[in-house]
Coordinates of N, CA and C in Angstrom, one line a residue:
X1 N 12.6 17.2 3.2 CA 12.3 15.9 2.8 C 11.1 15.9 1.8
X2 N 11.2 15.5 0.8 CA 10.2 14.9 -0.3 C 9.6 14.0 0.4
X3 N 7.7 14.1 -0.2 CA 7.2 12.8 0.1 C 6.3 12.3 -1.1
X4 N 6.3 11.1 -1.2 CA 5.4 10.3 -2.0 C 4.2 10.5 -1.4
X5 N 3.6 10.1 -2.3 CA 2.1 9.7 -1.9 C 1.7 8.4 -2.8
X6 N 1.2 7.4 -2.4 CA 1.0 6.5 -2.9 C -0.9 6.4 -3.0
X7 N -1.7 6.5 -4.0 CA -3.4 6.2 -3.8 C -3.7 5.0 -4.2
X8 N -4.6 4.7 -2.9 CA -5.1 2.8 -3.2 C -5.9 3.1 -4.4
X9 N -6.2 2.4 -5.3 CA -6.9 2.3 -6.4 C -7.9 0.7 -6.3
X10 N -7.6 0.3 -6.3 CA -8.2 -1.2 -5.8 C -7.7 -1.5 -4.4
X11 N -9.2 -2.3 -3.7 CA -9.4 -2.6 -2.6 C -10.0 -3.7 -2.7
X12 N -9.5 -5.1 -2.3 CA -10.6 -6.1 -2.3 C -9.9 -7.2 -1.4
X13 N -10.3 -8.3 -0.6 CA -9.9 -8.7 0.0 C -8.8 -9.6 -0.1
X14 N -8.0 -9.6 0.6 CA -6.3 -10.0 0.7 C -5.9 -9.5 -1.1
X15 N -6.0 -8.1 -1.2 CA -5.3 -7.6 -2.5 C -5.6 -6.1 -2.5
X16 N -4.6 -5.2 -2.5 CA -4.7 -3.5 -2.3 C -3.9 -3.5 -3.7
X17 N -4.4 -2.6 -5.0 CA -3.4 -2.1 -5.3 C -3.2 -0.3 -4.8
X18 N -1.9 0.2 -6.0 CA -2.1 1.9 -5.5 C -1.0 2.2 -6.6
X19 N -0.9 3.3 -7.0 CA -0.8 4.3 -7.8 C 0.5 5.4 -6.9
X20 N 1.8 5.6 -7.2 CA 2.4 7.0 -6.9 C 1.6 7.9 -7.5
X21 N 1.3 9.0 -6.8 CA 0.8 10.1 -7.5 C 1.5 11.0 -8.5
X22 N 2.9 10.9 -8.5 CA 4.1 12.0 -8.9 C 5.0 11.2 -10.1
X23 N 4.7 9.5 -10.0 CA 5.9 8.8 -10.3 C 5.1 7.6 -10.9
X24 N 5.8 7.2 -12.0 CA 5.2 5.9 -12.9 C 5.6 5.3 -11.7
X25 N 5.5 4.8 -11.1 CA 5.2 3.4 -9.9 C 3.7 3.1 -9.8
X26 N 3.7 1.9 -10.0 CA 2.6 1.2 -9.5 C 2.5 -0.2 -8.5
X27 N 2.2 -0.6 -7.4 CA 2.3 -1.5 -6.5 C 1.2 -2.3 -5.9
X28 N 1.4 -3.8 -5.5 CA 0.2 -4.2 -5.1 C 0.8 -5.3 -3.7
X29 N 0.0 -5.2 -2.9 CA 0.0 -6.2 -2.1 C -1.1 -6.9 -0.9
X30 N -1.0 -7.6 -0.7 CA -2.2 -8.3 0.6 C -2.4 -7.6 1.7
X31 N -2.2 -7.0 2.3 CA -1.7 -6.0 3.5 C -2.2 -4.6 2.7
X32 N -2.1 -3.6 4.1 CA -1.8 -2.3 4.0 C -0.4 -2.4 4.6
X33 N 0.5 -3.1 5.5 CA 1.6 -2.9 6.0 C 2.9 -3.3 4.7
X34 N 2.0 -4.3 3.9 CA 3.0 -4.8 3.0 C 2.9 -3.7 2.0
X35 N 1.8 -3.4 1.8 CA 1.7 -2.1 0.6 C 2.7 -1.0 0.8
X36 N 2.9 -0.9 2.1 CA 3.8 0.3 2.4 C 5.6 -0.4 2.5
X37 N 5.6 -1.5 3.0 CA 6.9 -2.0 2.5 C 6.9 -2.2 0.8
X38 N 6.3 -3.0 0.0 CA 6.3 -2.5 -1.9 C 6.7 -1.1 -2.0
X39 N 5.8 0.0 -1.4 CA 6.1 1.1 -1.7 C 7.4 1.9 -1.5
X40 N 8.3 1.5 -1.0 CA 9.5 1.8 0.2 C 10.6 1.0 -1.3
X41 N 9.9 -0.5 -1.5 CA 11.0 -0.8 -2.3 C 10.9 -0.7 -3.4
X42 N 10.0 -0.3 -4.3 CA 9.5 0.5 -5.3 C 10.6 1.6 -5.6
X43 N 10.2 2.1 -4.6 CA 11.3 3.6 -4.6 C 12.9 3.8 -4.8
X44 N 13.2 2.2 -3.9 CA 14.7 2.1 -3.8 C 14.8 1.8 -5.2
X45 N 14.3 0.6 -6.0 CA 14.2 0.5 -7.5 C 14.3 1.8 -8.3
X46 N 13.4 2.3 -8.1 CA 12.9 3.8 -9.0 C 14.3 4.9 -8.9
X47 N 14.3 5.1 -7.3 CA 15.5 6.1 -7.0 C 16.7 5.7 -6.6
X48 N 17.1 4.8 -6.5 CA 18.6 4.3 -6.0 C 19.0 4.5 -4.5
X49 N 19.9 5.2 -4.5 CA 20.5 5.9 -2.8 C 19.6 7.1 -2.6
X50 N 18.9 8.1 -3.8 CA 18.1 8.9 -3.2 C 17.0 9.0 -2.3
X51 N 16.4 7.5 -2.3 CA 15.3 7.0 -1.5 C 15.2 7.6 -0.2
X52 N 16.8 7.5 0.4 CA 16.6 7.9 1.8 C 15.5 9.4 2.2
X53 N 15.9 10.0 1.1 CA 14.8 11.5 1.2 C 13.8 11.4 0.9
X54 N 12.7 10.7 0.6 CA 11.6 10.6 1.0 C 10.4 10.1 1.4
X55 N 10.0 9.9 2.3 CA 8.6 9.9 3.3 C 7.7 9.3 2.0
X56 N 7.2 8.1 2.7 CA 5.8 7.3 1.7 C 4.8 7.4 2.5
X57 N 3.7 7.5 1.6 CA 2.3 8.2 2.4 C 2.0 7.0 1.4
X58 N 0.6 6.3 2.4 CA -0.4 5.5 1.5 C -1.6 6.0 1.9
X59 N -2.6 6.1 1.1 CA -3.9 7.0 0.8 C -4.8 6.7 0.2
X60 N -5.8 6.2 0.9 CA -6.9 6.1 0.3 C -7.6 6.6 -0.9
X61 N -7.7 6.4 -1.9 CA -8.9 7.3 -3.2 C -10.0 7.5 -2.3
X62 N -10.6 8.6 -3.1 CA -11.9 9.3 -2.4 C -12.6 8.7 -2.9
X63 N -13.0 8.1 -3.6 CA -13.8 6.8 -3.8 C -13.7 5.3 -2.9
X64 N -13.2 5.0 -2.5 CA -13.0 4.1 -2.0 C -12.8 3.8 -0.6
X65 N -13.3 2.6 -0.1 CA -13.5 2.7 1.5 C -12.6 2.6 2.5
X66 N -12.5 3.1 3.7 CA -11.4 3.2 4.7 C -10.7 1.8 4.7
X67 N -9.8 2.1 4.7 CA -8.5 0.7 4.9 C -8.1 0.6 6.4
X68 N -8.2 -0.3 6.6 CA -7.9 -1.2 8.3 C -6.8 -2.5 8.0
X69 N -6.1 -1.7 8.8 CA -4.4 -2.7 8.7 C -5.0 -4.0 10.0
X70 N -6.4 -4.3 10.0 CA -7.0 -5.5 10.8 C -7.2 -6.9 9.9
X71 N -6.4 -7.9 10.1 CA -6.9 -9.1 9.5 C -8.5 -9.3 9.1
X72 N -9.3 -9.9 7.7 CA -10.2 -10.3 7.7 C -10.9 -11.3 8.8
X73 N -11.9 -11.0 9.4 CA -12.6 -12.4 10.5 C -12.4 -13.3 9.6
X74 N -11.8 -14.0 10.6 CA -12.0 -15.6 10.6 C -13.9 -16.3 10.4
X75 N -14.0 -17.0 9.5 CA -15.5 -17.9 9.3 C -15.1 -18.7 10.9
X76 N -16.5 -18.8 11.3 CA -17.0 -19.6 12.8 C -16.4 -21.1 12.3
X77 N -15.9 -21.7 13.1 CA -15.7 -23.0 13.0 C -17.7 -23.9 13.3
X78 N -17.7 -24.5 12.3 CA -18.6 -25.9 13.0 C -18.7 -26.0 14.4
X79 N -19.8 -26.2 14.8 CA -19.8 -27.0 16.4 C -19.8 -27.9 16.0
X80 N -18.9 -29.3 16.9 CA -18.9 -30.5 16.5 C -20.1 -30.7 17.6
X81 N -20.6 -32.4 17.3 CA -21.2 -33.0 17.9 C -21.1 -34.3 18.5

């Protein structure tokens, strides 16, 4: 089985993009879970029925900070009074 590798290139809040390493594909989404679904359909686009053979990797750039598939905190609500 072939695998992709996909590198985050931009990181910024509700917006990932990333880079195929092997393949003009380029993809973006709000998520790391969604980035890896783009990535998945990217492929089907790019490769057709071949897709099934290979494995997507999403990957951090060495530049760039660890990715957490954790929603941003919520801001504190006001105390009412």
């Amino acid at each position: 089985m072939r695998e992709v590798v996909f590198r985050v290139l931009s990181e910024r809040l509700g917006h990932l993009e990333a880079q195929a390493e092997t393949l003009p594909i380029r993809i973006s989404a709000p998520t790391l879970e969604e980035l890896q679904h783009e990535a998945r359909e990217a492929l089907i686009e790019y490769m057709g029925a071949a897709h099934c053979t290979v494995r997507v990797r999403v990957r951090s750039s060495p530049s760039a900070a660890a990715i957490g598939s954790q929603p941003a905190p919520r801001p504190l609500a006001a105390a009412s009074r």
